């Protein structure tokens, strides 16, 4: 099998001055792409700015014979980042929404500023970049978007309500982008990476970090960003050599007739069915849920094979 190449393609990587973003840039440039290296250059908490972060990566790419240009805008001004791609290279093919910051704090002590900044960088930033790239992708009937979620978003993580909310927002964002982009060959996927970076260096022990090189997230992103990839609207986790797809799972569930027997007590009686994943389904769209509702409306009076009589007890249970 020949190596995946990106010759003639233009890749925008946000937050690419270090960590994962830098690793993506070095890879794509080494495989023939022209790269826009975006980084605001602030601290991991989102304070300050500097041109150095992006410049160092551009210099490294150029020194190795690759093509790269720096951009220092915040992702909140994503249109300027995409403009850098268009002005310098005349096109954009791949957008990797990677920029991120942390403002970890227990929910009890969360300030509006901690919340707003996280949402602005992760959610609005990803939106602004994708929104600016979208017309180009549609016109050329081709585009690849990789958004960056996190295990914190998928599963929750102590002290990270703001970050978790933002990261799961990117899953929904990706799933809808995938649906809207499908017919234009615009594929959007979302990854939950884990890697040693300045973001994780204070929260994980050094021996674990040693085994979590950002380079080990790169191959997944490379595959998803490639023009031959059919993956669209999928969630992947990657880190330390592990890669896996994740999906939603719905328990076989409870289907009752939606009439006055549909009481809190009626569902309580069959609670095990609501949470039993033995014959689980894996829904991928709103239609899957609407289909269930239709089924529920068609149920006859005694479809469950028993008489549910909770009249008068509703207030109690
Ligand atoms: P990092 O701190 O090394 O990289 C993030 C980069 O984004 C920094 O260079 C920073 O200057 C840049 N940035 C921050 N705000 C920006 C803005 N407004 N505009 C442009 N650039 C901005 O951290 P790392 O670990 O490489 O993170 C990359 C992405 O992966 C982030 O979205 C992060 O949330 C996500 N992630 C990382 C995990 C890990 O284990 N390292 C775990 C889960 C998610």
XYZ file of C-alpha atoms and ligand atoms in Angstrom:
361
model
C 0.000 0.000 0.000
C 1.411 3.392 -0.943
C 1.574 6.128 1.691
C -1.308 8.603 2.023
C -0.426 11.870 0.276
C -1.958 15.341 0.263
C -0.112 16.911 -2.677
C -1.728 20.083 -3.965
C -4.037 20.261 -0.961
C -4.293 23.057 1.578
C -4.711 22.232 5.249
C -5.661 24.689 7.974
C -4.751 23.588 11.486
C -5.897 25.817 14.339
C -3.976 26.019 17.597
C -0.986 24.553 15.811
C 1.850 26.195 17.720
C 2.414 23.139 19.909
C 0.992 19.822 21.075
C -1.330 17.980 18.725
C -1.730 20.818 16.234
C 1.990 21.059 15.619
C 2.208 17.297 15.061
C -0.603 17.483 12.473
C 1.126 20.344 10.638
C 4.500 18.626 10.437
C 2.841 15.489 9.119
C 0.675 17.112 6.425
C 3.566 19.273 5.235
C 5.784 16.183 5.007
C 3.148 14.521 2.805
C 2.904 17.301 0.223
C 0.236 19.671 1.612
C 0.512 23.425 2.049
C -0.287 24.224 5.650
C -1.749 27.244 7.412
C -0.324 27.126 10.914
C -2.708 29.081 13.116
C -1.958 29.935 16.712
C -2.879 32.836 18.924
C 0.161 32.101 21.058
C -1.401 32.625 24.493
C -1.208 30.568 27.671
C -3.120 27.328 28.074
C -5.701 29.324 30.037
C -6.224 31.633 27.088
C -4.207 34.608 28.378
C -1.946 36.732 26.181
C -0.887 36.427 22.548
C 2.337 35.839 20.649
C 3.407 35.226 17.067
C 6.219 32.941 18.162
C 4.224 29.722 18.564
C 3.051 29.625 14.944
C 6.343 31.007 13.562
C 8.434 28.245 15.120
C 6.311 25.585 13.437
C 6.339 27.356 10.070
C 10.141 27.666 10.271
C 10.477 23.981 11.068
C 8.282 22.993 8.115
C 10.155 25.283 5.733
C 13.527 24.051 6.972
C 12.420 20.537 6.056
C 11.450 21.707 2.559
C 7.706 21.975 3.184
C 5.158 24.717 2.504
C 3.590 26.621 5.372
C 2.329 30.039 6.357
C 1.531 31.408 9.800
C -1.680 32.963 11.032
C -1.970 34.536 14.491
C -5.685 35.235 14.749
C -7.934 33.829 17.402
C -10.197 31.111 16.088
C -13.031 33.395 17.154
C -12.084 35.262 13.958
C -11.998 32.109 11.882
C -12.783 33.935 8.661
C -9.338 35.573 8.792
C -7.675 32.203 9.195
C -9.432 30.782 6.159
C -8.603 34.003 4.294
C -4.925 33.303 4.964
C -5.321 29.975 3.173
C -7.124 31.531 0.213
C -4.737 34.480 -0.115
C -1.609 32.359 0.052
C -2.653 29.159 -1.641
C -5.940 29.921 -3.404
C -7.919 27.103 -1.781
C -8.723 25.114 1.320
C -9.288 21.365 1.443
C -8.904 20.281 5.042
C -9.804 22.104 8.254
C -8.614 20.768 11.572
C -10.324 22.579 14.429
C -7.825 21.880 17.163
C -7.254 25.124 19.103
C -8.175 24.872 22.734
C -7.733 26.201 26.228
C -8.682 25.105 29.720
C -10.274 27.032 32.585
C -10.701 24.182 35.051
C -12.596 25.041 38.180
C -15.208 23.303 40.311
C -18.736 24.196 39.300
C -19.286 25.832 42.674
C -16.597 28.403 41.841
C -17.282 28.769 38.100
C -17.353 32.375 36.911
C -19.124 33.565 33.777
C -15.758 34.472 32.317
C -14.478 30.877 32.700
C -17.597 29.600 31.002
C -17.762 32.168 28.215
C -14.108 31.951 27.204
C -14.198 28.166 26.899
C -17.365 28.251 24.812
C -15.941 31.067 22.674
C -12.677 29.318 21.832
C -13.906 25.761 21.383
C -17.447 26.125 20.079
C -17.559 29.520 18.435
C -13.999 29.138 17.181
C -14.773 25.821 15.469
C -17.978 27.271 14.076
C -16.276 30.380 12.680
C -13.545 28.424 10.921
C -15.950 25.851 9.492
C -18.421 28.534 8.468
C -15.735 30.425 6.559
C -14.433 27.277 4.856
C -17.889 25.931 3.999
C -18.588 27.960 0.807
C -15.234 26.843 -0.643
C -15.922 23.231 0.265
C -19.389 23.349 -1.289
C -18.176 25.019 -4.449
C -15.409 22.506 -5.034
C -17.632 19.628 -3.859
C -14.942 18.480 -1.522
C -13.806 19.187 2.003
C -12.697 17.488 5.183
C -13.318 18.794 8.705
C -11.916 17.277 11.867
C -13.276 18.732 15.084
C -11.716 18.088 18.449
C -13.825 16.870 21.344
C -12.547 15.202 24.492
C -13.283 12.345 26.828
C -14.286 15.101 29.250
C -17.108 16.014 26.885
C -18.214 12.455 26.247
C -18.122 11.249 29.827
C -17.793 14.301 32.090
C -14.766 15.235 34.123
C -14.451 16.799 37.550
C -13.769 20.529 37.445
C -14.530 20.804 33.738
C -18.230 21.627 33.310
C -17.354 24.435 30.906
C -14.895 22.362 28.883
C -17.152 19.274 28.883
C -20.116 21.287 27.630
C -18.022 22.836 24.872
C -16.503 19.539 23.814
C -19.788 17.679 23.594
C -21.224 20.620 21.662
C -18.618 19.836 19.035
C -19.967 16.296 18.712
C -23.449 17.592 17.873
C -21.914 20.211 15.596
C -19.991 17.528 13.730
C -22.961 15.186 13.417
C -25.058 17.888 11.796
C -22.244 19.177 9.582
C -21.842 15.606 8.375
C -25.497 15.423 7.384
C -25.480 18.791 5.642
C -22.165 18.217 3.903
C -22.657 14.626 2.729
C -24.003 15.437 -0.712
C -21.131 17.848 -1.370
C -18.484 15.327 -0.381
C -17.741 17.366 2.731
C -16.934 14.880 5.461
C -16.852 15.957 9.090
C -15.651 13.809 11.953
C -14.785 14.442 15.562
C -11.962 13.031 17.644
C -11.425 12.735 21.373
C -7.637 12.622 21.596
C -5.376 11.973 24.502
C -1.791 13.146 24.323
C 1.035 14.671 26.268
C 0.970 18.424 25.789
C 1.217 21.531 27.922
C -2.503 21.003 28.555
C -1.990 17.618 30.160
C 1.496 17.981 31.637
C 0.184 19.116 35.019
C -2.639 16.585 35.285
C -0.858 13.347 34.334
C 2.286 11.716 35.726
C 5.445 11.892 33.547
C 5.679 8.114 32.951
C 2.168 8.060 31.489
C 2.808 11.162 29.420
C 5.900 9.479 27.988
C 3.555 6.966 26.312
C 1.146 9.543 24.948
C 3.040 11.298 22.194
C 0.904 13.639 20.045
C 2.385 11.812 17.030
C 0.224 8.829 17.887
C -2.973 10.741 17.247
C -1.720 11.870 13.836
C -2.420 8.665 11.810
C -6.136 8.745 12.643
C -6.424 12.401 11.648
C -4.446 11.649 8.492
C -6.900 8.919 7.468
C -10.010 10.980 8.257
C -8.648 14.006 6.397
C -7.738 12.038 3.292
C -9.805 12.473 0.140
C -10.499 8.725 -0.064
C -12.000 8.551 3.434
C -15.698 7.698 3.525
C -16.036 8.288 7.255
C -18.542 11.046 7.978
C -20.182 12.150 11.212
C -18.228 9.683 13.310
C -16.674 9.963 16.753
C -13.232 8.476 17.393
C -10.969 8.341 20.398
C -7.230 8.102 19.919
C -4.106 8.163 22.027
C -1.126 6.126 23.107
C -1.534 3.771 20.135
C -5.229 3.083 20.776
C -7.867 4.082 18.219
C -11.578 3.294 18.436
C -14.854 4.505 17.055
C -17.578 5.446 19.524
C -21.334 5.588 18.950
C -24.595 6.272 20.682
C -26.402 3.342 22.195
C -30.074 3.161 23.051
C -31.485 0.512 25.408
C -34.210 -1.661 23.926
C -36.501 0.589 25.917
C -40.099 0.647 26.930
C -42.968 1.184 24.539
C -46.312 1.988 26.136
C -49.470 3.327 24.627
C -49.490 7.086 24.992
C -52.803 7.468 26.750
C -53.851 8.027 30.347
C -52.247 4.761 31.432
C -48.874 6.330 30.629
C -48.069 7.347 34.160
C -44.896 7.677 36.223
C -45.921 4.491 38.026
C -46.347 2.597 34.746
C -42.847 3.367 33.640
C -41.436 2.754 37.098
C -42.887 -0.753 37.009
C -40.850 -1.513 33.880
C -37.775 0.538 34.682
C -35.445 -2.369 33.940
C -36.573 -2.271 30.298
C -35.771 1.440 30.057
C -32.195 0.834 31.085
C -31.552 -2.618 29.655
C -28.871 -2.510 26.969
C -29.064 -6.200 26.078
C -30.754 -5.645 22.721
C -29.478 -2.146 22.245
C -29.873 -0.100 19.081
C -27.436 2.425 17.683
C -29.434 5.384 16.457
C -27.842 7.777 13.991
C -30.591 10.289 13.364
C -33.672 12.016 14.701
C -35.789 9.831 12.392
C -34.842 6.811 14.501
C -36.614 8.407 17.436
C -39.597 9.613 15.458
C -40.015 6.056 14.156
C -40.339 4.848 17.720
C -42.962 7.472 18.460
C -44.985 6.365 15.451
C -44.832 2.806 16.711
C -45.999 3.923 20.130
C -48.992 5.747 18.643
C -50.045 2.639 16.730
C -50.100 0.421 19.833
C -53.511 -1.072 20.592
C -55.158 -0.777 23.989
C -53.752 -3.920 25.575
C -50.600 -4.348 23.535
C -48.526 -4.989 26.661
C -50.692 -7.977 27.583
C -51.766 -6.504 30.858
C -54.080 -3.922 32.226
C -52.321 -0.910 33.557
C -54.508 0.778 36.094
C -52.786 3.576 37.891
C -55.739 5.878 38.108
C -55.702 7.784 41.336
C -52.192 6.631 42.154
C -50.355 9.015 39.869
C -50.005 11.626 42.531
C -48.476 9.066 44.880
C -45.945 7.400 42.589
P -1.982 22.725 23.464
O -2.215 23.729 24.550
O -0.586 22.264 23.247
O -2.534 23.265 22.073
C -3.608 24.128 21.944
C -3.170 25.301 21.108
O -4.296 26.134 20.822
C -2.134 26.181 21.800
O -0.960 26.262 21.020
C -2.825 27.514 21.948
O -1.965 28.633 21.827
C -3.849 27.465 20.824
N -4.978 28.366 21.062
C -5.641 28.543 22.222
N -6.618 29.436 22.049
C -6.577 29.812 20.751
C -7.356 30.714 19.977
N -8.366 31.416 20.515
N -7.066 30.859 18.662
C -6.033 30.174 18.124
N -5.253 29.320 18.822
C -5.533 29.138 20.114
O -2.933 21.497 23.795
P -3.228 20.121 23.012
O -3.246 19.070 24.042
O -2.353 19.948 21.842
O -4.746 20.353 22.567
C -5.213 20.349 21.242
C -6.703 20.076 21.243
O -6.956 18.767 21.734
C -7.514 21.017 22.135
O -8.736 21.323 21.507
C -7.764 20.187 23.372
O -8.913 20.626 24.069
C -7.928 18.823 22.758
N -7.713 17.729 23.689
C -6.480 17.407 24.126
C -6.299 16.339 24.989
C -4.958 15.909 25.430
O -4.871 14.853 26.102
N -3.883 16.626 25.105
C -7.432 15.601 25.525
C -8.680 15.956 24.937
C -8.800 16.996 24.078
